GROMACS .gro file of C-alpha atoms in nm:
model
  107
    1MET     CA    1  -3.219   0.159  -0.332
    2LEU     CA    2  -2.910   0.346  -0.150
    3VAL     CA    3  -3.183   0.484   0.098
    4ARG     CA    4  -3.280   0.138   0.197
    5ARG     CA    5  -2.920   0.017   0.245
    6LYS     CA    6  -2.856   0.310   0.472
    7GLU     CA    7  -3.146   0.222   0.674
    8ILE     CA    8  -3.033  -0.154   0.715
    9ALA     CA    9  -2.695  -0.032   0.807
   10GLU     CA   10  -2.837   0.187   1.080
   11MET     CA   11  -3.028  -0.112   1.215
   12TYR     CA   12  -2.705  -0.313   1.237
   13GLN     CA   13  -2.534  -0.011   1.383
   14GLU     CA   14  -2.789   0.027   1.637
   15GLY     CA   15  -2.853  -0.348   1.720
   16LEU     CA   16  -2.479  -0.448   1.737
   17THR     CA   17  -2.325  -0.142   1.911
   18ASP     CA   18  -2.323  -0.302   2.255
   19LEU     CA   19  -2.108  -0.601   2.157
   20SER     CA   20  -1.765  -0.531   2.280
   21TRP     CA   21  -1.617  -0.835   2.081
   22LEU     CA   22  -1.732  -0.704   1.762
   23LYS     CA   23  -1.580  -0.403   1.584
   24LEU     CA   24  -1.841  -0.216   1.355
   25PRO     CA   25  -1.752   0.011   1.064
   26PRO     CA   26  -1.739   0.379   1.121
   27HIS     CA   27  -2.072   0.526   1.077
   28THR     CA   28  -2.086   0.828   0.858
   29ASP     CA   29  -2.385   1.013   0.716
   30GLY     CA   30  -2.250   1.036   0.360
   31ARG     CA   31  -2.144   0.664   0.316
   32VAL     CA   32  -2.289   0.441   0.054
   33TRP     CA   33  -2.345   0.099   0.203
   34GLN     CA   34  -2.271  -0.174  -0.051
   35ASP     CA   35  -2.185  -0.399   0.231
   36TYR     CA   36  -2.200  -0.386   0.601
   37ILE     CA   37  -1.851  -0.532   0.724
   38ILE     CA   38  -1.791  -0.637   1.067
   39GLN     CA   39  -1.453  -0.709   1.225
   40LEU     CA   40  -1.380  -0.993   1.469
   41GLY     CA   41  -1.055  -1.052   1.676
   42SER     CA   42  -0.923  -1.347   1.461
   43THR     CA   43  -0.964  -1.545   1.165
   44GLU     CA   44  -1.075  -1.855   1.377
   45TYR     CA   45  -1.334  -1.655   1.549
   46ARG     CA   46  -1.457  -1.502   1.208
   47ASN     CA   47  -1.494  -1.852   1.062
   48GLU     CA   48  -1.684  -1.963   1.383
   49LEU     CA   49  -1.930  -1.695   1.338
   50PHE     CA   50  -1.946  -1.756   0.970
   51ASP     CA   51  -2.032  -2.125   1.020
   52TYR     CA   52  -2.274  -2.029   1.292
   53LEU     CA   53  -2.459  -1.780   1.085
   54MET     CA   54  -2.481  -2.007   0.773
   55ALA     CA   55  -2.613  -2.309   0.985
   56ASN     CA   56  -2.887  -2.082   1.099
   57GLY     CA   57  -2.989  -1.960   0.749
   58CYS     CA   58  -2.808  -1.625   0.728
   59GLU     CA   59  -2.630  -1.563   0.395
   60VAL     CA   60  -2.326  -1.400   0.521
   61MET     CA   61  -2.004  -1.376   0.320
   62LYS     CA   62  -1.624  -1.393   0.404
   63ASN     CA   63  -1.391  -1.131   0.258
   64ASN     CA   64  -1.164  -1.332   0.015
   65TYR     CA   65  -0.976  -1.057  -0.168
   66PRO     CA   66  -0.635  -1.216  -0.270
   67PHE     CA   67  -0.401  -0.939  -0.134
   68PRO     CA   68  -0.033  -1.004  -0.198
   69VAL     CA   69   0.038  -1.087   0.159
   70PRO     CA   70   0.408  -0.972   0.179
   71LYS     CA   71   0.320  -0.642   0.039
   72LEU     CA   72  -0.013  -0.572   0.219
   73PRO     CA   73  -0.005  -0.775   0.556
   74LEU     CA   74  -0.244  -0.537   0.735
   75ALA     CA   75  -0.496  -0.540   0.443
   76GLN     CA   76  -0.469  -0.921   0.440
   77LYS     CA   77  -0.528  -0.948   0.819
   78TYR     CA   78  -0.837  -0.716   0.797
   79GLU     CA   79  -0.985  -0.933   0.509
   80ASP     CA   80  -0.904  -1.254   0.707
   81ASN     CA   81  -1.094  -1.112   1.026
   82THR     CA   82  -1.412  -0.969   0.860
   83LEU     CA   83  -1.757  -1.076   0.745
   84ARG     CA   84  -2.000  -0.905   0.526
   85LEU     CA   85  -2.362  -0.893   0.661
   86PRO     CA   86  -2.646  -0.896   0.438
   87CYS     CA   87  -2.725  -0.539   0.335
   88ASN     CA   88  -2.921  -0.589  -0.004
   89GLU     CA   89  -3.213  -0.349  -0.033
   90ASN     CA   90  -3.464  -0.644  -0.065
   91ILE     CA   91  -3.377  -0.768   0.283
   92THR     CA   92  -3.672  -0.709   0.529
   93ASN     CA   93  -3.647  -0.540   0.873
   94LYS     CA   94  -3.741  -0.865   1.028
   95GLU     CA   95  -3.444  -1.041   0.844
   96VAL     CA   96  -3.207  -0.755   0.954
   97LYS     CA   97  -3.336  -0.811   1.328
   98ASP     CA   98  -3.298  -1.185   1.286
   99VAL     CA   99  -2.932  -1.160   1.187
  100ILE     CA  100  -2.871  -0.928   1.483
  101LYS     CA  101  -3.037  -1.170   1.725
  102LEU     CA  102  -2.825  -1.459   1.582
  103ILE     CA  103  -2.509  -1.255   1.628
  104LYS     CA  104  -2.602  -1.176   1.980
  105GLN     CA  105  -2.680  -1.513   2.059
  106PHE     CA  106  -2.338  -1.635   1.925
  107LYS     CA  107  -2.142  -1.536   2.230
   0.00000   0.00000   0.00000
């Protein structure tokens, strides 16, 4: 299960690395990939990509952890600008490639 999630994360990392408008998570060998989280420049842009991916059949998730904003403003900003890409061990390589293709077509 964890090996498959690592394979999926590597596919995302390789497929999305050339997109300057997208910040990818740090890639470390020992990481356990519960989710593959991408960061965008603004909440508005994140919402546009979210809507685009959902409209095209990609089950992507917004981060909606309710941080107490006055105490953790940087954490809240991070959450508001990120999306979780599908990283379930049951997703096929074709589905991962389809997600990558959709993201590349977005901008």
